[in-house]
Short mmCIF file of C-alpha atoms in Angstrom, two decimals:
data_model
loop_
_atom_site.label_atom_id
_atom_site.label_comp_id
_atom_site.label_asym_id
_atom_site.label_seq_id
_atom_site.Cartn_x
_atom_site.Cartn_y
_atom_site.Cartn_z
CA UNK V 1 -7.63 -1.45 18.08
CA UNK V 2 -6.81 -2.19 21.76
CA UNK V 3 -9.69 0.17 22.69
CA UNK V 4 -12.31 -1.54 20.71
CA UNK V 5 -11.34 -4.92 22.00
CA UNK V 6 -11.95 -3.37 25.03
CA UNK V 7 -15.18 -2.10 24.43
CA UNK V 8 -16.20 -5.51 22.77
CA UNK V 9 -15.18 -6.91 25.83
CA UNK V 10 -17.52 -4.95 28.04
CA UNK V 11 -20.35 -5.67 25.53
CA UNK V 12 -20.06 -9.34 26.07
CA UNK V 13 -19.33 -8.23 30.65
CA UNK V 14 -22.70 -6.84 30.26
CA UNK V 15 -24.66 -9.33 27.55
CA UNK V 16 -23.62 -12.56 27.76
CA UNK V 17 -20.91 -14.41 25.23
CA UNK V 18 -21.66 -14.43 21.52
CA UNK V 19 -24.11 -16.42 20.26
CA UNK V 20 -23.56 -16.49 16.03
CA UNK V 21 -19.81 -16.04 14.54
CA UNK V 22 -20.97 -14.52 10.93
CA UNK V 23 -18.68 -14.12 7.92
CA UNK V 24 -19.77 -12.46 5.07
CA UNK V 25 -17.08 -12.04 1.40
CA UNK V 26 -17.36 -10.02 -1.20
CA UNK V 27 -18.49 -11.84 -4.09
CA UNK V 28 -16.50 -10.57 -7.65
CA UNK V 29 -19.88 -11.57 -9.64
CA UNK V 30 -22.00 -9.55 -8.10
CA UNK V 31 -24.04 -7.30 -10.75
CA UNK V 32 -22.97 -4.01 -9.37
CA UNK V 33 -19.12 -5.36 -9.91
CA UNK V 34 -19.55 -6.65 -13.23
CA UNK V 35 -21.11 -4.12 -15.07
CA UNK V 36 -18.99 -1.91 -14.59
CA UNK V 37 -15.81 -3.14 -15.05
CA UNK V 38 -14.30 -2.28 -18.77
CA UNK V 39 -13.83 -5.41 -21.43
CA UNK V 40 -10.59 -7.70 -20.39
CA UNK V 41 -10.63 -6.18 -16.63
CA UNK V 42 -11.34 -8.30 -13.89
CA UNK V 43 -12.53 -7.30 -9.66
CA UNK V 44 -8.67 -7.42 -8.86
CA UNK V 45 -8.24 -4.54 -11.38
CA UNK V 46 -10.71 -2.08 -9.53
CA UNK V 47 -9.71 -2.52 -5.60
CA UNK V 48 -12.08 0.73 -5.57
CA UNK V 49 -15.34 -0.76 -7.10
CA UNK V 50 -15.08 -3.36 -4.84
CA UNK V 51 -14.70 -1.59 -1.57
CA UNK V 52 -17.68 0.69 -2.88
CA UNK V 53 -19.92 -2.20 -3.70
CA UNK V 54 -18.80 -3.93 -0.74
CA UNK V 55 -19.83 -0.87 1.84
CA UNK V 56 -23.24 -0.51 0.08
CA UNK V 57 -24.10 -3.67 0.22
CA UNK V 58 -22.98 -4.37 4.13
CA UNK V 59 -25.49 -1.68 5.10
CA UNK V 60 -28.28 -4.10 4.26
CA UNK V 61 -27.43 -7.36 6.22
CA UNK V 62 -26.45 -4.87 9.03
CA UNK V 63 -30.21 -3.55 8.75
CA UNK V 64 -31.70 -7.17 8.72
CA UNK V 65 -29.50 -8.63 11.49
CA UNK V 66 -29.73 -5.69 13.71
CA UNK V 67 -32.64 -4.52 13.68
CA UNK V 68 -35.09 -6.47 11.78
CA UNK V 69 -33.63 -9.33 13.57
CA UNK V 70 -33.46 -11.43 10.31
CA UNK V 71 -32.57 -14.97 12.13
CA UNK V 72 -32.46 -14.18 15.75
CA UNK V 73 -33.00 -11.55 18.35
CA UNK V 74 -29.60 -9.45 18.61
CA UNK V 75 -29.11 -7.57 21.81
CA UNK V 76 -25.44 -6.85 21.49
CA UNK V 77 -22.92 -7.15 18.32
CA UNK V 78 -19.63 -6.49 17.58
CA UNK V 79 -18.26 -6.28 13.25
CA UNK V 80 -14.86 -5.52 11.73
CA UNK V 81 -13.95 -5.01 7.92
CA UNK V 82 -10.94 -7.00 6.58
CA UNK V 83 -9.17 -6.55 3.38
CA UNK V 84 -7.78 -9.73 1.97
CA UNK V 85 -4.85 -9.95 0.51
CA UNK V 86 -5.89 -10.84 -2.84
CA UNK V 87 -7.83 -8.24 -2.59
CA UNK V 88 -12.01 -9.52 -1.69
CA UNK V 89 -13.41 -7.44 1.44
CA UNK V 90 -14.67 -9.98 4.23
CA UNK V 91 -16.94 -8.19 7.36
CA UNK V 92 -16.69 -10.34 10.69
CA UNK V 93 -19.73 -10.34 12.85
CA UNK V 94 -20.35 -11.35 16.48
CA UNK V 95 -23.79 -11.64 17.31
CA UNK V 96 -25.26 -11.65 21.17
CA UNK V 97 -28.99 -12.88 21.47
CA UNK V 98 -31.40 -11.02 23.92
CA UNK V 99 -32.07 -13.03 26.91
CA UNK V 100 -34.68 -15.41 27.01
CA UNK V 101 -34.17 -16.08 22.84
CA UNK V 102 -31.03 -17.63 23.12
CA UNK V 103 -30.14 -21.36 21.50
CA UNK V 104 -30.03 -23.44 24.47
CA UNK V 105 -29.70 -27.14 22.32
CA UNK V 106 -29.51 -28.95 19.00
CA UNK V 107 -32.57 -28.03 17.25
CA UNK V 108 -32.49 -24.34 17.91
CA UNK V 109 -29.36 -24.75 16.22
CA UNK V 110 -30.53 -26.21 13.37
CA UNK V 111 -33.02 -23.69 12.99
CA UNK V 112 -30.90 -20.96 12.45
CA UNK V 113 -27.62 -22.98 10.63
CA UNK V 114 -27.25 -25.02 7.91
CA UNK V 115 -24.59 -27.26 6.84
CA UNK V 116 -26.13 -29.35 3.84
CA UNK V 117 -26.47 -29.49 0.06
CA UNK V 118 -30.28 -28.69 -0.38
CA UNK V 119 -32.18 -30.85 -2.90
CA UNK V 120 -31.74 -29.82 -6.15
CA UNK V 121 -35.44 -31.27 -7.39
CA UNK V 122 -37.11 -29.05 -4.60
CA UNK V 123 -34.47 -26.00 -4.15
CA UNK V 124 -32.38 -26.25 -7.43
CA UNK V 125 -31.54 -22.35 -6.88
CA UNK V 126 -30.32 -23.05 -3.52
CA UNK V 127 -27.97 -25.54 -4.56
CA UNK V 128 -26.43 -23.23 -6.74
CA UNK V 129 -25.82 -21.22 -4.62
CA UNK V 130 -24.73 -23.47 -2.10
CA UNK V 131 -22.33 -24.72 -4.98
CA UNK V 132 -21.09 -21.18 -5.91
CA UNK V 133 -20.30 -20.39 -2.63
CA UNK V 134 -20.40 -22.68 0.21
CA UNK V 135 -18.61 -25.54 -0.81
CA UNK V 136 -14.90 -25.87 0.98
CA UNK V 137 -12.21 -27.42 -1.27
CA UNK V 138 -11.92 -29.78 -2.59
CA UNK V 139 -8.31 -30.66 -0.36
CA UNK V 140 -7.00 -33.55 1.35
CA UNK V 141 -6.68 -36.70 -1.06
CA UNK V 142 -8.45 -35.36 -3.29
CA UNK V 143 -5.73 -32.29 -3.74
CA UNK V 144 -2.70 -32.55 -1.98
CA UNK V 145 -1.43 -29.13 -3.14
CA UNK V 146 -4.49 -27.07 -2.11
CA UNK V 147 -3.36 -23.35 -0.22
CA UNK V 148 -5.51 -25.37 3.16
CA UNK V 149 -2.99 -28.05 3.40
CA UNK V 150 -0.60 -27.56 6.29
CA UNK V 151 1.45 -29.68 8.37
CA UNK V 152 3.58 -32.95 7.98
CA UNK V 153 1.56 -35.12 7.04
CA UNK V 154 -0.34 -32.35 5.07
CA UNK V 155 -4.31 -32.03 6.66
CA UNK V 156 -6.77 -29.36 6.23
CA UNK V 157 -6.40 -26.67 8.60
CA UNK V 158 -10.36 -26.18 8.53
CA UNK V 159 -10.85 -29.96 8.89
CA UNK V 160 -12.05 -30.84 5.75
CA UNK V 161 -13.99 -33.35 5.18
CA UNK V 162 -15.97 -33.36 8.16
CA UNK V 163 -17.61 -36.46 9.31
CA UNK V 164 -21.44 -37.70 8.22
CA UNK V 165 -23.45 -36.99 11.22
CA UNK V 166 -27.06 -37.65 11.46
CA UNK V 167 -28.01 -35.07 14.16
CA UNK V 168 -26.40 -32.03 15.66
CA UNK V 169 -24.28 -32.03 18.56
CA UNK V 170 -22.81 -30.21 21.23
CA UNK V 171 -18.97 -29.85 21.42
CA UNK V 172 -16.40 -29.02 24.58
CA UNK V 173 -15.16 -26.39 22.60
CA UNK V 174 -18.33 -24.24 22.17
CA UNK V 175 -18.13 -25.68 18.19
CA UNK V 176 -21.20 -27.65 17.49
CA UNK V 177 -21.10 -30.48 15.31
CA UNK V 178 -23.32 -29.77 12.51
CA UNK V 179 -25.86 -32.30 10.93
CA UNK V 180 -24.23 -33.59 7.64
CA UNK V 181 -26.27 -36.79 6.53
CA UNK V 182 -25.57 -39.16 4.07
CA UNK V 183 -28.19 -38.77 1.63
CA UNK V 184 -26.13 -38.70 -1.66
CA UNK V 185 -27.04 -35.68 -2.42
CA UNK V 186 -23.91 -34.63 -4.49
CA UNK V 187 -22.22 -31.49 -6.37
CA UNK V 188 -20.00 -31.48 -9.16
CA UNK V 189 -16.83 -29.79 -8.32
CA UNK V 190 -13.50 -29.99 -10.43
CA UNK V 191 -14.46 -33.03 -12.03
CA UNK V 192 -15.47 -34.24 -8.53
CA UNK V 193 -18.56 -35.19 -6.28
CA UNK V 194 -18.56 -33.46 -2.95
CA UNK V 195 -21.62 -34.38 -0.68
CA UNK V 196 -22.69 -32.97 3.17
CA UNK V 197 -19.24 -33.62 4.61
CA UNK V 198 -17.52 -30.59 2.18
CA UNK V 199 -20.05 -27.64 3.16
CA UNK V 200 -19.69 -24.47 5.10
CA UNK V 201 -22.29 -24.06 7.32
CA UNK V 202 -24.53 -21.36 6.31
CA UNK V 203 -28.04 -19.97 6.81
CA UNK V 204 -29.94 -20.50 3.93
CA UNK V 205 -32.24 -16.87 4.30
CA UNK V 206 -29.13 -15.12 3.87
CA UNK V 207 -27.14 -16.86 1.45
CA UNK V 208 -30.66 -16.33 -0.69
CA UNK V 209 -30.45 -12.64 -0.04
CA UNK V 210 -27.07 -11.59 -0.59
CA UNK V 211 -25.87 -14.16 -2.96
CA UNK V 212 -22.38 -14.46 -1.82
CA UNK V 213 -19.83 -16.93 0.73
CA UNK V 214 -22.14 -16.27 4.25
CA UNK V 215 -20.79 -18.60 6.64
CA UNK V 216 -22.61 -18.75 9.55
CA UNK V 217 -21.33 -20.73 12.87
CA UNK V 218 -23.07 -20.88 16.58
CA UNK V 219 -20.49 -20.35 19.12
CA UNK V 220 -20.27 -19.53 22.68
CA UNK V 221 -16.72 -18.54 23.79
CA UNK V 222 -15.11 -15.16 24.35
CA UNK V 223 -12.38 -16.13 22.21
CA UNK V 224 -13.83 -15.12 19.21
CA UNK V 225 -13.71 -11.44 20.56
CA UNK V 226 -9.84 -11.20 20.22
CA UNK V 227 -10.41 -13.27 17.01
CA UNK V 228 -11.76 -10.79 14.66
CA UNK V 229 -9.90 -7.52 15.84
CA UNK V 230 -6.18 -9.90 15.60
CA UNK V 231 -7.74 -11.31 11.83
CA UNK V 232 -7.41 -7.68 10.47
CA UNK V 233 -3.85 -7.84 10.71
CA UNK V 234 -2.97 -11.22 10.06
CA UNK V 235 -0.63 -12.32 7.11
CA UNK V 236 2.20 -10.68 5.40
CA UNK V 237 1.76 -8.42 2.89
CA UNK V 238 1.22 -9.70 -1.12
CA UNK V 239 1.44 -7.84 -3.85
CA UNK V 240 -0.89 -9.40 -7.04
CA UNK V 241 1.91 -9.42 -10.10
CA UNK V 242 1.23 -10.86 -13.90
CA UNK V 243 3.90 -11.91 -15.93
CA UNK V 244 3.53 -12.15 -19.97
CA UNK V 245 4.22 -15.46 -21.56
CA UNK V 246 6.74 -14.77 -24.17
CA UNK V 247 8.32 -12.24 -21.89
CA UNK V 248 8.89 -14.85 -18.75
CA UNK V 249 12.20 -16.18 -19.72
CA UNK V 250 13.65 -12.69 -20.65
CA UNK V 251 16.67 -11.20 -18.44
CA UNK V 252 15.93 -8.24 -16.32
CA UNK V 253 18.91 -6.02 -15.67
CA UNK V 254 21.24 -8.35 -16.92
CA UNK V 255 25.34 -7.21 -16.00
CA UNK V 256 28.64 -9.05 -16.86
CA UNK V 257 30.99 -9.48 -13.93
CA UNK V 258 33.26 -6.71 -14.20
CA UNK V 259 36.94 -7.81 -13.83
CA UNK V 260 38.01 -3.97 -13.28
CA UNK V 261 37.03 -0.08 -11.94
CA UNK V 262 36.49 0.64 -15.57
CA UNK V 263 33.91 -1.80 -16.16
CA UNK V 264 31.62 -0.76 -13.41
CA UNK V 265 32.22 3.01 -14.77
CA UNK V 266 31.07 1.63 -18.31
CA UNK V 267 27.49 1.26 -19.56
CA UNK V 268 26.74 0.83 -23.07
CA UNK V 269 30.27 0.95 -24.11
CA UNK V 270 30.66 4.62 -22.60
CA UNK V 271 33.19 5.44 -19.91
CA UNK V 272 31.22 7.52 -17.30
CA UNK V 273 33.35 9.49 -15.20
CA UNK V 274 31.38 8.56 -12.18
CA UNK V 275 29.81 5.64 -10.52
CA UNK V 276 26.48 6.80 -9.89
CA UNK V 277 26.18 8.30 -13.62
CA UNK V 278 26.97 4.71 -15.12
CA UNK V 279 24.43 3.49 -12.18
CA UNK V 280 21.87 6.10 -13.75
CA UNK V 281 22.45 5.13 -16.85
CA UNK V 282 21.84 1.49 -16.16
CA UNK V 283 18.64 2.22 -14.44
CA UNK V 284 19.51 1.17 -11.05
CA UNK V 285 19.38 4.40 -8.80
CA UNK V 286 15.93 7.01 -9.88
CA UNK V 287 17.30 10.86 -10.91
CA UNK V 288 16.36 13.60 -8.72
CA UNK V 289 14.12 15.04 -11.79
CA UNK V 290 10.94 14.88 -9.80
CA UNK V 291 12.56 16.82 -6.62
CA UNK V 292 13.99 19.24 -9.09
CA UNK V 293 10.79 19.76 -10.61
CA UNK V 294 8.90 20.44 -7.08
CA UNK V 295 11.16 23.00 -6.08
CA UNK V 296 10.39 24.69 -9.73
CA UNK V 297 7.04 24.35 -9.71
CA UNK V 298 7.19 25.62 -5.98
CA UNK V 299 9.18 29.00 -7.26
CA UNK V 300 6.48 30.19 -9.24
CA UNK V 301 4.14 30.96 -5.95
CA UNK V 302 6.12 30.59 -3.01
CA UNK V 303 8.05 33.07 -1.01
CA UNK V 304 12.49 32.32 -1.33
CA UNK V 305 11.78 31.49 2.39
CA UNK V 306 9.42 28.78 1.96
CA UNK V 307 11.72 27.44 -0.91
CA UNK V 308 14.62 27.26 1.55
CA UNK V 309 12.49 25.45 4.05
CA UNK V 310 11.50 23.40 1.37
CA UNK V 311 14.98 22.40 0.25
CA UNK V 312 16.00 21.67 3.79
CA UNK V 313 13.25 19.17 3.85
CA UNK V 314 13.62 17.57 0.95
CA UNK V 315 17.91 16.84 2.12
CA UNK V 316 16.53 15.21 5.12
CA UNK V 317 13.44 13.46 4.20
CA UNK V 318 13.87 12.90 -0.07
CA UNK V 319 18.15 11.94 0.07
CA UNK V 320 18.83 13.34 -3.55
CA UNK V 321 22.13 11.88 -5.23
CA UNK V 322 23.14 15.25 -6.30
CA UNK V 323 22.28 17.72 -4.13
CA UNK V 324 25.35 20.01 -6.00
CA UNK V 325 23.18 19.84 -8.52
CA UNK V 326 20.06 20.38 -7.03
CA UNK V 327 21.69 23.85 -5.22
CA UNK V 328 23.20 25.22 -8.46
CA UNK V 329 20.17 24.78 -10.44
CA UNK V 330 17.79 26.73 -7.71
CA UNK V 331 20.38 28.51 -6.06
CA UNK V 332 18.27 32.16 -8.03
CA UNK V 333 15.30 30.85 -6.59
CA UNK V 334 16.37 30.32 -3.53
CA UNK V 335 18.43 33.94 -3.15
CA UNK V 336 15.82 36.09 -4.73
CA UNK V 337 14.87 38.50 -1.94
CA UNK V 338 19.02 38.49 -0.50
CA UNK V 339 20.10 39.47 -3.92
CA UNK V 340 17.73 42.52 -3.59
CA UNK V 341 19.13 43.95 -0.19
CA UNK V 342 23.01 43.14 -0.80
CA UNK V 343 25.26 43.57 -3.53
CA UNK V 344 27.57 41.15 -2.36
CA UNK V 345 27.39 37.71 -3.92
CA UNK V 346 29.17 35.66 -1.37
CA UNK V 347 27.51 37.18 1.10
CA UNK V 348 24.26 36.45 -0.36
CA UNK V 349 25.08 32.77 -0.39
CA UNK V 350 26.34 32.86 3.36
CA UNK V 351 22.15 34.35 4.24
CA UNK V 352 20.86 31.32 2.17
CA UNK V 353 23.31 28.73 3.63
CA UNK V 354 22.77 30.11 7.08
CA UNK V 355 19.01 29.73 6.73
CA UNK V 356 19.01 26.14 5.27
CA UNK V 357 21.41 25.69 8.30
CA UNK V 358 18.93 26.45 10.94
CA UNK V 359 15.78 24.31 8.99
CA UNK V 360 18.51 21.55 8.92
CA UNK V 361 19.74 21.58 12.68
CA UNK V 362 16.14 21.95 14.01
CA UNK V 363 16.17 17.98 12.44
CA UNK V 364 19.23 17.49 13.55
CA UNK V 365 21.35 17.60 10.56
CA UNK V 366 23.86 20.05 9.23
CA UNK V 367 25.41 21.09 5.89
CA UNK V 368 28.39 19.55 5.54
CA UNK V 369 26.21 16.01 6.03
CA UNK V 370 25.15 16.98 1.95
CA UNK V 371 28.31 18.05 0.55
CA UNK V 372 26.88 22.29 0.65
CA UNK V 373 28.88 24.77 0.46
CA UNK V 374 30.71 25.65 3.97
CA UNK V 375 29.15 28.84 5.85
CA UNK V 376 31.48 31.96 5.89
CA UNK V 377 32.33 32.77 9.68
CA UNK V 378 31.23 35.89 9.69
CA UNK V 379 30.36 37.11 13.58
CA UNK V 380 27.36 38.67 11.97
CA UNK V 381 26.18 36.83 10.21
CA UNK V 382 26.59 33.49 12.81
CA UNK V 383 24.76 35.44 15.89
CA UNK V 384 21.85 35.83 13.29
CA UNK V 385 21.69 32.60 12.24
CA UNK V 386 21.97 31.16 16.06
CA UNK V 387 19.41 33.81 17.32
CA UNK V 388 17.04 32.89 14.46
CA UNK V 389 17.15 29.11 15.24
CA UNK V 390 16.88 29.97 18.96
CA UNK V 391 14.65 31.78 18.58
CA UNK V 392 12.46 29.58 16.90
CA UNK V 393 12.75 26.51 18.65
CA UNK V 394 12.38 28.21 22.17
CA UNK V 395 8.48 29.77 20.37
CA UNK V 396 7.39 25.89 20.13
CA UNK V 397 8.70 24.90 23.18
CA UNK V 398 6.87 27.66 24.87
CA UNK V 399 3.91 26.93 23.20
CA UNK V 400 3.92 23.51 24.54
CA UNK V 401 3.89 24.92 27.98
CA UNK V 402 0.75 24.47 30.57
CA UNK V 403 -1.03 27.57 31.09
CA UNK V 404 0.35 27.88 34.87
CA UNK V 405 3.72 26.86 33.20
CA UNK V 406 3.49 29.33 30.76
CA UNK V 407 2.10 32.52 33.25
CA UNK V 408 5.57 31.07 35.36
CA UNK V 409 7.43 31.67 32.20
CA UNK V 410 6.26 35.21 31.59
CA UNK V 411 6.48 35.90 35.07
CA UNK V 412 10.26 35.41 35.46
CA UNK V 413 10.85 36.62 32.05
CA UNK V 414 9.70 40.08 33.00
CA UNK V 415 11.46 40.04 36.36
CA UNK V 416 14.63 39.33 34.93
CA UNK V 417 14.09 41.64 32.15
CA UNK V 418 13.35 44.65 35.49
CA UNK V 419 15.50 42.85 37.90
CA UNK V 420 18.05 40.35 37.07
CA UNK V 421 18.80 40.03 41.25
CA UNK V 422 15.14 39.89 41.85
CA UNK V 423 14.60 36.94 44.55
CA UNK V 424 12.01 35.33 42.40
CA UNK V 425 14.65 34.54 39.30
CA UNK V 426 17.73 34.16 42.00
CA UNK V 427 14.64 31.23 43.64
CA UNK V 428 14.74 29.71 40.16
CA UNK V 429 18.28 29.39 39.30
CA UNK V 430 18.73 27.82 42.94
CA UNK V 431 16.05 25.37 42.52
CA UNK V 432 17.61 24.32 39.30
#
């Protein structure tokens, strides 16, 4: 993300500052959405027909603004996808007019940006639109607990109304102040009239086309650059929950204090003889059913030494409750080919153990950190484990080598293996 800010950065070095700030949003309605959703579902319920319908139809106001130059001449522009977090796609763009077409005052504004309610006797389908999509609120007095309220006393954070104003203007801030007259032209929102002072600004080609929340806003500061590449991660997560009516009052999970051991050992009225079997049975901790049925399903085609890789990995990374269990009900599995070469059973389980060992303290972990059963110290059977492991983790390490470092490697490697007083390996011990 730091690298494309960057490179947005040198765009607007090398054209100019942006000229349009353009925000388009999904709209839930559209045809495409609605027709295929099943009976009772809504756009929330399919995130993925959204996103579809969303990245089909970006690829046409990306043809029209870029290269068709729908509403201005674009030299330079910069767009980033958003996810909201209930869910509606929004796509940012920051557009940089060619030189010698960009808006130097008022009216070119006005020719491109539109911040009225059209006339519904000469452009009733506009105002619909408009209506659908364009109109902010309503907020302030008019609804105190709107989600645009902030601040004590509460205001609009987007400045809501905005003020009647019979011609456009130029702001300090790069934001123009957008003709809104008063010419009681009026929508019904809510039970309420909204007039000129409520609107988005827009362009009314585009909100025509694509039949969804366009805002469009002239601007002329860099700061909109870092604006759309921080807006993709801005927020804290949500997660979109429903709750039934005649199930909101009911008790989730509900426990009497216990006043002894026994009663935390008790669920249902039977004694458990452990704490995390009366857990189980109360639903608070998950079973280790699905890690016990990946290492079965994993027996049928894998190798014994894949499975014991596999159980190291899922100690370290899955933390099963009861990885006794887990061992005795696998241990075949995981002993098949050592139970072909040697008749003895314990030492069998010492070649398993010792292998799980080494996949374990490659991570950094041992046995005795999951309850396993201790190794046997058998001088054999150690140096193989050890060599194994280091043998292993010096392969990796040497592949991460250089080339030259790697030749240098070899290279003293086979003098010590010739000479163990050559000068070249007595050179390397006294350098280190």
């Amino acid at each position: 993300m730091q690298r494309r800010f960057l490179d947005a950065m040198t765009l607007v070095q090398e054209n100019g500052r942006p000229d349009i700030f353009l925000t388009m949003t999904c709209n839930p309605n559209w045809k495409e959405i609605v027709d295929d959703l099943l009976p009772g579902q809504t756009a929330q319920d399919r995130p993925d027909l959204v996103a579809r319908v969303f990245h089909a139809k970006l690829e046409d106001p990306k043809v029209q603004l870029l290269k068709r130059n729908f509403i201005c001449e674009v030299g330079a522009h910069v767009y980033v996808v958003e996810f909201q977090k209930r869910g509606l796609p929004h796509a940012y763009f920051l557009l940089i007019m060619r030189p010698g077409h960009k808006m130097t005052n008022p009216d070119d504004y006005d020719k491109i940006v539109c911040a009225e309610i059209p006339d519904p006797i000469k452009y009733p389908a506009m105002q619909d639109l408009v209506k659908n999509h364009m109109i902010h609120g309503p907020c302030g007095s008019l609804r105190e607990k709107s989600p645009c309220m902030e601040g004590v006393p509460k205001k609009c954070r987007f400045r809501y109304p905005r003020q009647f104003k019979d011609k456009t203007s130029q702001r300090e801030d790069s934001y123009p102040l957008n003709r809104r007259r008063n010419n009681g032209v009026e929508v019904n929102i809510r039970n309420l009239k909204l007039d000129n002072r409520w609107v988005a600004p827009y362009n009314p080609k585009l909100l025509m086309m694509f039949n969804c929340h366009i805002n469009v806003e002239v601007c002329s500061s860099i700061k909109y650059v870092k604006y759309i590449f921080k807006y993709v991660y801005k927020g804290h997560d949500k997660q979109v929950i429903h709750i039934d009516q005649d199930k909101e009052n009911e008790m989730i999970n509900e426990i009497r204090r216990p006043t002894c051991f026994e009663d935390i050992y008790t669920t249902n009225g039977v004694l458990h003889p452990t704490f995390r079997k009366s857990a189980l049975e109360r639903g608070l901790i998950v079973t280790d059913d699905n890690l016990s049925q990946c290492l079965a399903e994993a027996s049928l085609f894998q190798y014994p030494n894949a499975l014991r890789r596999l159980f190291a990995m899922i100690l370290i990374f899955c933390e099963p409750g009861d990885v006794r269990k887990l061992w005795c009900d696998h241990y075949d599995s995981l002993s098949e080919d050592y139970r072909k070469q040697y008749a003895c059973s314990k030492r069998v389980q010492n070649m398993v153990l010792i292998d799980i060992r080494v996949f374990l303290q490659s991570l950094g972990k041992k046995l005795s950190d999951y309850g396993l059963p201790d190794v046997n110290e058998d001088i054999n059977l150690q140096a193989r484990g050890l060599m194994g492991f280091g043998h292993k983790t010096s392969y990796v390490l040497i592949q991460t080598l250089m080339l030259g470092s790697r030749f240098l490697y070899y290279t003293c490697k086979l003098s010590k293996a010739i000479n163990p007083n050559s000068s070249i390996w007595k050179s390397i011990l006294t350098y280190n």
